[in-house]
Coordinates of C-alpha atoms and ligand atoms in Angstrom, one line a residue:
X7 CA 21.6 -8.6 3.0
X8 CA 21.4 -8.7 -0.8
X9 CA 25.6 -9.1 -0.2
X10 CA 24.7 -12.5 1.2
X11 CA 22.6 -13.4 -2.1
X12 CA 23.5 -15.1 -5.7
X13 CA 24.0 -12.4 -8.8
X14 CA 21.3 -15.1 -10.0
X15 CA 18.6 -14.4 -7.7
X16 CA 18.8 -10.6 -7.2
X17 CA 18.5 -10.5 -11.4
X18 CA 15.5 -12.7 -10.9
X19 CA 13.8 -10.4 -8.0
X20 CA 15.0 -6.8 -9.5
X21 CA 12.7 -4.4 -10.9
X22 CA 14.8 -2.8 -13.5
X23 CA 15.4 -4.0 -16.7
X24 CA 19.4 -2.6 -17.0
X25 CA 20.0 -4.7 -13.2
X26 CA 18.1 -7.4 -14.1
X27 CA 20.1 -8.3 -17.4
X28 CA 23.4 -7.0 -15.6
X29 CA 23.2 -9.8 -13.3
X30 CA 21.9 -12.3 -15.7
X31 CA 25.4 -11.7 -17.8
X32 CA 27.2 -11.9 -14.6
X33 CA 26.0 -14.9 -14.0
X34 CA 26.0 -16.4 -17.2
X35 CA 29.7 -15.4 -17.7
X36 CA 31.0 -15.9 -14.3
X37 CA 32.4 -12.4 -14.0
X38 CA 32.0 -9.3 -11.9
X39 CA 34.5 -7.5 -14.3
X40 CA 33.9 -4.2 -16.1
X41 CA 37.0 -3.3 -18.2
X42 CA 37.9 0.7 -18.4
X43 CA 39.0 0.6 -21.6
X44 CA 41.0 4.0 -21.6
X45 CA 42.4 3.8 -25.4
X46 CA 42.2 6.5 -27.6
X47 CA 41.6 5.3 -31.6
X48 CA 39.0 3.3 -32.4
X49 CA 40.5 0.3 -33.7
X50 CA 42.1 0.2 -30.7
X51 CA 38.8 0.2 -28.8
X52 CA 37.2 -2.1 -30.8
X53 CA 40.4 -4.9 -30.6
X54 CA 40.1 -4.7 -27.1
X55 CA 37.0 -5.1 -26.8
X56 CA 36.9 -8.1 -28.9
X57 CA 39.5 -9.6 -27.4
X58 CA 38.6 -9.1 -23.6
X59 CA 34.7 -9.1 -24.1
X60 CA 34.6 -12.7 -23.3
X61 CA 35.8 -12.6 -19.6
X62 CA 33.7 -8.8 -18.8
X63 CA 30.1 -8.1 -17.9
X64 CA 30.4 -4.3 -18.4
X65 CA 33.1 -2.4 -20.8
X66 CA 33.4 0.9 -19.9
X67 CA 33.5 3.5 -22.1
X68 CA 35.4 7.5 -22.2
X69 CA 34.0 8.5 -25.3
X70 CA 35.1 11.3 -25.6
X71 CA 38.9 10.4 -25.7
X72 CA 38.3 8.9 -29.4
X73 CA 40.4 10.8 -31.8
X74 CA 38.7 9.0 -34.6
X75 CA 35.2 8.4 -33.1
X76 CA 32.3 8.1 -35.4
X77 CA 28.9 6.8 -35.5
X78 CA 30.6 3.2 -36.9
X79 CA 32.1 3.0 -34.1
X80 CA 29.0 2.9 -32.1
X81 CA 27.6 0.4 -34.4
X82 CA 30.5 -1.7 -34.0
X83 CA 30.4 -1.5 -29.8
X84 CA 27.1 -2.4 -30.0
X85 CA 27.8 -5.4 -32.3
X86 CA 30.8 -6.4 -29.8
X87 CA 28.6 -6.2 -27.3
X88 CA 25.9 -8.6 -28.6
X89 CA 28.9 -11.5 -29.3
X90 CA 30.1 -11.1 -26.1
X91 CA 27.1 -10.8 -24.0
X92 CA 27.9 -7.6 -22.4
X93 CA 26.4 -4.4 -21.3
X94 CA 28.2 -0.6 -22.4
X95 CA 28.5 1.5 -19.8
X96 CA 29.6 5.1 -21.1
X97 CA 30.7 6.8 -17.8
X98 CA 30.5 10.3 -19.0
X99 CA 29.8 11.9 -14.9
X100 CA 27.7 14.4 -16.5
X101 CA 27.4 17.4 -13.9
X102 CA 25.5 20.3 -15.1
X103 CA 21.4 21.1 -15.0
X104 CA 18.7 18.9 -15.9
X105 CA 18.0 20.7 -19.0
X106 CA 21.4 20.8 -20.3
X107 CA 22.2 17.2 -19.5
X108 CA 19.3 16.2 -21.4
X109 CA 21.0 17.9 -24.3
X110 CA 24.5 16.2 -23.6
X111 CA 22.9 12.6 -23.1
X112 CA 20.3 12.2 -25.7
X113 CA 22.1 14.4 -28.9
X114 CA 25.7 16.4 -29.7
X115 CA 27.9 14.4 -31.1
X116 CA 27.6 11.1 -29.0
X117 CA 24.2 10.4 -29.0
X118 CA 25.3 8.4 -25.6
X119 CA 21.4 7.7 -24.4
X120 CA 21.2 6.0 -28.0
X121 CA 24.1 3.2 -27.5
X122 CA 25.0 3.5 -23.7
X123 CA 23.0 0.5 -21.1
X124 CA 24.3 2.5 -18.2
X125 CA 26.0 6.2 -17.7
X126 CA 26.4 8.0 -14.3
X127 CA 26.0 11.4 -13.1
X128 CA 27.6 13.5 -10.3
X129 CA 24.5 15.2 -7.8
X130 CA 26.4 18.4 -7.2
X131 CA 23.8 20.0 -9.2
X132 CA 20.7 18.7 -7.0
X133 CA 17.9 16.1 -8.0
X134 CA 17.4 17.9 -11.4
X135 CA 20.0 16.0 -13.0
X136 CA 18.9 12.8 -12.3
X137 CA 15.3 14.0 -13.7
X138 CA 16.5 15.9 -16.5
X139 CA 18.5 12.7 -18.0
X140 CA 15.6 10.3 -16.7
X141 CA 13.8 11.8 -19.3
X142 CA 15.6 10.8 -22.1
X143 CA 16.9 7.7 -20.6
X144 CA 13.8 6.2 -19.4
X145 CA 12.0 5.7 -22.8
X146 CA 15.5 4.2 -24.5
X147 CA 15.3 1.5 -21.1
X148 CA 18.6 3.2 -19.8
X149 CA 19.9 2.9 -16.1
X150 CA 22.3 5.8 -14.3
X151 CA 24.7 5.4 -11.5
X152 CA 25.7 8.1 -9.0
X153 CA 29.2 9.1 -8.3
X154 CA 28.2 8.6 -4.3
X155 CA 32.4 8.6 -3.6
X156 CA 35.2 8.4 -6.1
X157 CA 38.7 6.6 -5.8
X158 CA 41.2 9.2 -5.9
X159 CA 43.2 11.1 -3.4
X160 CA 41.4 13.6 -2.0
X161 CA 38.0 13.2 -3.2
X162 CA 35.6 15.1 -1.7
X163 CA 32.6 13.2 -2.3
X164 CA 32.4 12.1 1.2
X165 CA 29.9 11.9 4.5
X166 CA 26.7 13.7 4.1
X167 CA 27.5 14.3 0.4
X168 CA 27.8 10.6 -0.1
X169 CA 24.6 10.2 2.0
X170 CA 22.7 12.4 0.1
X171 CA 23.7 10.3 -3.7
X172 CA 22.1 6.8 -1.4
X173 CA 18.8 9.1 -0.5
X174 CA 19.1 10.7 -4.2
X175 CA 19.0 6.8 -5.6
X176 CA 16.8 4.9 -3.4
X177 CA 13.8 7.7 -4.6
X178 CA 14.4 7.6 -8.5
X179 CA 13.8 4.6 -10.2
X180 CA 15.6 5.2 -12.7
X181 CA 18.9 4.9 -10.7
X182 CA 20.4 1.1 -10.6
X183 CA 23.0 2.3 -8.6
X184 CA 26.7 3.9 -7.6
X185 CA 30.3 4.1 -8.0
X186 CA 31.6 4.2 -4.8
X187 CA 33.9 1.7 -2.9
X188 CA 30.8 -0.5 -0.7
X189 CA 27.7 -1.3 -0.5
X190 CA 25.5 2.0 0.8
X191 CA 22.0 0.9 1.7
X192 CA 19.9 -2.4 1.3
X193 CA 17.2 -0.9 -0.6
X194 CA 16.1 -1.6 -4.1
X195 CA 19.1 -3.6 -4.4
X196 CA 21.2 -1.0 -5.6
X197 CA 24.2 -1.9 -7.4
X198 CA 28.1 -1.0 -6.5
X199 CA 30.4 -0.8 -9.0
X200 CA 34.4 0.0 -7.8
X201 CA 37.3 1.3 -9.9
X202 CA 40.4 2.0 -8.7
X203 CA 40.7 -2.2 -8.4
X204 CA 44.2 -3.5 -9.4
X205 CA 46.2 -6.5 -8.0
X206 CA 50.1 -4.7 -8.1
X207 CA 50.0 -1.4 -8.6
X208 CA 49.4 0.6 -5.4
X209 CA 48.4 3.8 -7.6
X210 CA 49.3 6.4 -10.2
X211 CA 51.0 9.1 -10.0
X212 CA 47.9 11.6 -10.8
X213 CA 46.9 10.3 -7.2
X214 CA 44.6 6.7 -8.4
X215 CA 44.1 4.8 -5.3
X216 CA 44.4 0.6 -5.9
X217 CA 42.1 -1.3 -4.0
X218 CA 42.1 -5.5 -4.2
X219 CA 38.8 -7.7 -5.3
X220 CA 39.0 -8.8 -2.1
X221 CA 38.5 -5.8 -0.3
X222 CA 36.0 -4.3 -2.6
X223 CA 33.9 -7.2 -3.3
X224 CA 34.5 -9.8 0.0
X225 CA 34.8 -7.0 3.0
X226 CA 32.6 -4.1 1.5
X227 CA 30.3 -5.8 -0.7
X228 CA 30.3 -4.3 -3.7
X229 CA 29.1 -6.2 -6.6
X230 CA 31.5 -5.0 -9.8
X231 CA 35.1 -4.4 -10.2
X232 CA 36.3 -1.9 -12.5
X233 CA 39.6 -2.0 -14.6
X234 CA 41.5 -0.6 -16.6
X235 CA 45.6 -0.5 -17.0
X236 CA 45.8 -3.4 -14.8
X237 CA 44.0 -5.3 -17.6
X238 CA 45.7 -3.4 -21.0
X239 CA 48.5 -1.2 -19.6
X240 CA 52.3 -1.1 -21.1
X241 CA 53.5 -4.7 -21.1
X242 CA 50.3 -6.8 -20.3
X243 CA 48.4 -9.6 -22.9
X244 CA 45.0 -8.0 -22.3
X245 CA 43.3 -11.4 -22.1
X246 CA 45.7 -13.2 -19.5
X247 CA 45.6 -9.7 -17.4
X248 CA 41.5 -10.3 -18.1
X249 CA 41.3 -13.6 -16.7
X250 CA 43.5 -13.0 -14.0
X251 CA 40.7 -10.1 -12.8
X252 CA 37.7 -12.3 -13.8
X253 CA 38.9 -15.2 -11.7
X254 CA 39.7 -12.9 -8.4
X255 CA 36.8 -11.0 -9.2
X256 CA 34.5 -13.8 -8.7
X257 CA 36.2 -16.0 -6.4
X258 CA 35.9 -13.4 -4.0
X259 CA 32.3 -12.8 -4.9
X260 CA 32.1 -16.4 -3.7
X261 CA 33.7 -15.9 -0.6
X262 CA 31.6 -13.7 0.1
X263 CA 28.9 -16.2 0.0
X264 CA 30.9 -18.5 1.8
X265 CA 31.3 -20.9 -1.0
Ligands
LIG16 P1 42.5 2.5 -14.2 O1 42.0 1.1 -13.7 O2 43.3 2.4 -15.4 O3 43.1 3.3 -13.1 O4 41.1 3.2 -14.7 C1 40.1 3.5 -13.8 C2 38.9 4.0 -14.6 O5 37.8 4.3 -13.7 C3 39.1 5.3 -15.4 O6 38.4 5.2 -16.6 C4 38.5 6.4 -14.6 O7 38.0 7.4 -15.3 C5 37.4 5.7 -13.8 N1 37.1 6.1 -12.5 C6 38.1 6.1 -11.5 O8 39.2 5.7 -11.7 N2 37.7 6.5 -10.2 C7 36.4 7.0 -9.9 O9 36.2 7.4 -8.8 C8 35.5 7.0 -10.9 C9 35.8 6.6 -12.2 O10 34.9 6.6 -13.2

């Protein structure tokens, strides 16, 4: 199972440029951390960023929820992201045709295709999405993930719907991989990333579901851990909270190898 194998080798062995540099940071850092950084000016973004981008391999990115967001901004991620060593991952679930999802990734106001490594998409729309943004993605050397289950209460992404995103994925190359809780299929090596990770908090009360790196990572073999107000929320020092997730992050990626 690629579970049983170092972030090392499956960046060596994978195919796809976006997986292939993702695990070359992870390994490089030592960290299986994507931060959610769920702030809503940009100079808070960018202090963040700045100050946690040492211990992350991913920060992940809601856009949309910038009151002040401008191309700078974009310019200054990117520049973050090139002293830190780490990828950008603008998780926008886009959700609609492929022709209008071409329009929403690749222009508007964003421009995410132009700044984003990775974005994701939901499938409820059928296999056109996943082409539709493929073709502006594909030329700029992007990589999507599928929403194959979500980690709120309730979700309905679930069964044969999940089953469908891991059939959906393993046939489109441009697809590096899911959010969703495990890890779905062995082909392609197709990476898992989790949120709803947090070490106290059990959830919120707009029904987030807290999971621990060890469950996520050690039993269910997913390969990323995604957090957000465990890391910057009311009272925490971003960078000890950081840490703390980096270092449970990957020592349960090592128990998983049994090191
Ligand atoms: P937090 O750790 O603060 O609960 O943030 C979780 C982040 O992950 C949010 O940005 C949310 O949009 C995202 N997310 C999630 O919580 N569950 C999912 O199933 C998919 C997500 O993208």
């Amino acid at each position: 199972s690629f579970s049983q194998q170092t972030y090392a080798a499956r960046g060596e062995a994978h195919s796809h440029p976006v997986a292939k540099e993702l695990f070359a940071i992870m390994e490089r850092k030592q960290s299986n951390l994507s931060l959610a950084a769920d702030v809503s000016t940009k100079s808070e973004l960018l202090a963040l960023a700045d100050k946690v981008g040492p211990y992350i391999c991913v920060l992940k990115t809601h856009i949309d929820v910038i009151s002040d967001f401008d191309q700078d901004l974009v310019a200054q991620l990117q520049a973050l992201a090139a002293k830190h060593d780490f990828l950008i991952f603008e998780d926008r679930k886009f959700a609609d045709i492929g022709n209008t999802v071409k329009l929403q990734y690749g222009g508007g106001v964003y421009r995410i295709a132009d700044w984003a490594h990775i974005t994701n998409c939901h499938v409820i729309p059928g296999e056109g999405i996943i082409q539709g943004l493929a073709e502006v993605g594909v030329p700029k050397g992007r990589g999507l993930l599928l929403l194959a289950e979500m980690s709120s209460k309730g979700m309905l992404a679930t069964g044969a719907y999940t089953d469908k995103n891991v059939e959906m994925a393993v046939r489109n190359e441009f697809v590096i991989g899911f959010i969703g809780s495990k890890r779905f299929t062995e082909e392609r090596d197709l990476i898992t990333m989790t949120p709803g990770v947090g070490l106290h908090a059990a959830g919120d009360a707009l029904g987030q579901q807290y999971r621990t790196p060890e469950l996520i990572v050690t039993e269910n073999g997913s390969d990323i851990i995604i957090v957000g107000r465990g890391i910057y929320g009311a009272g925490k020092d971003p960078v000890v909270e950081a840490k703390r997730y980096r270092d449970a992050g990957w020592a349960a990626y090592l128990n998983r190898l049994g090191k």
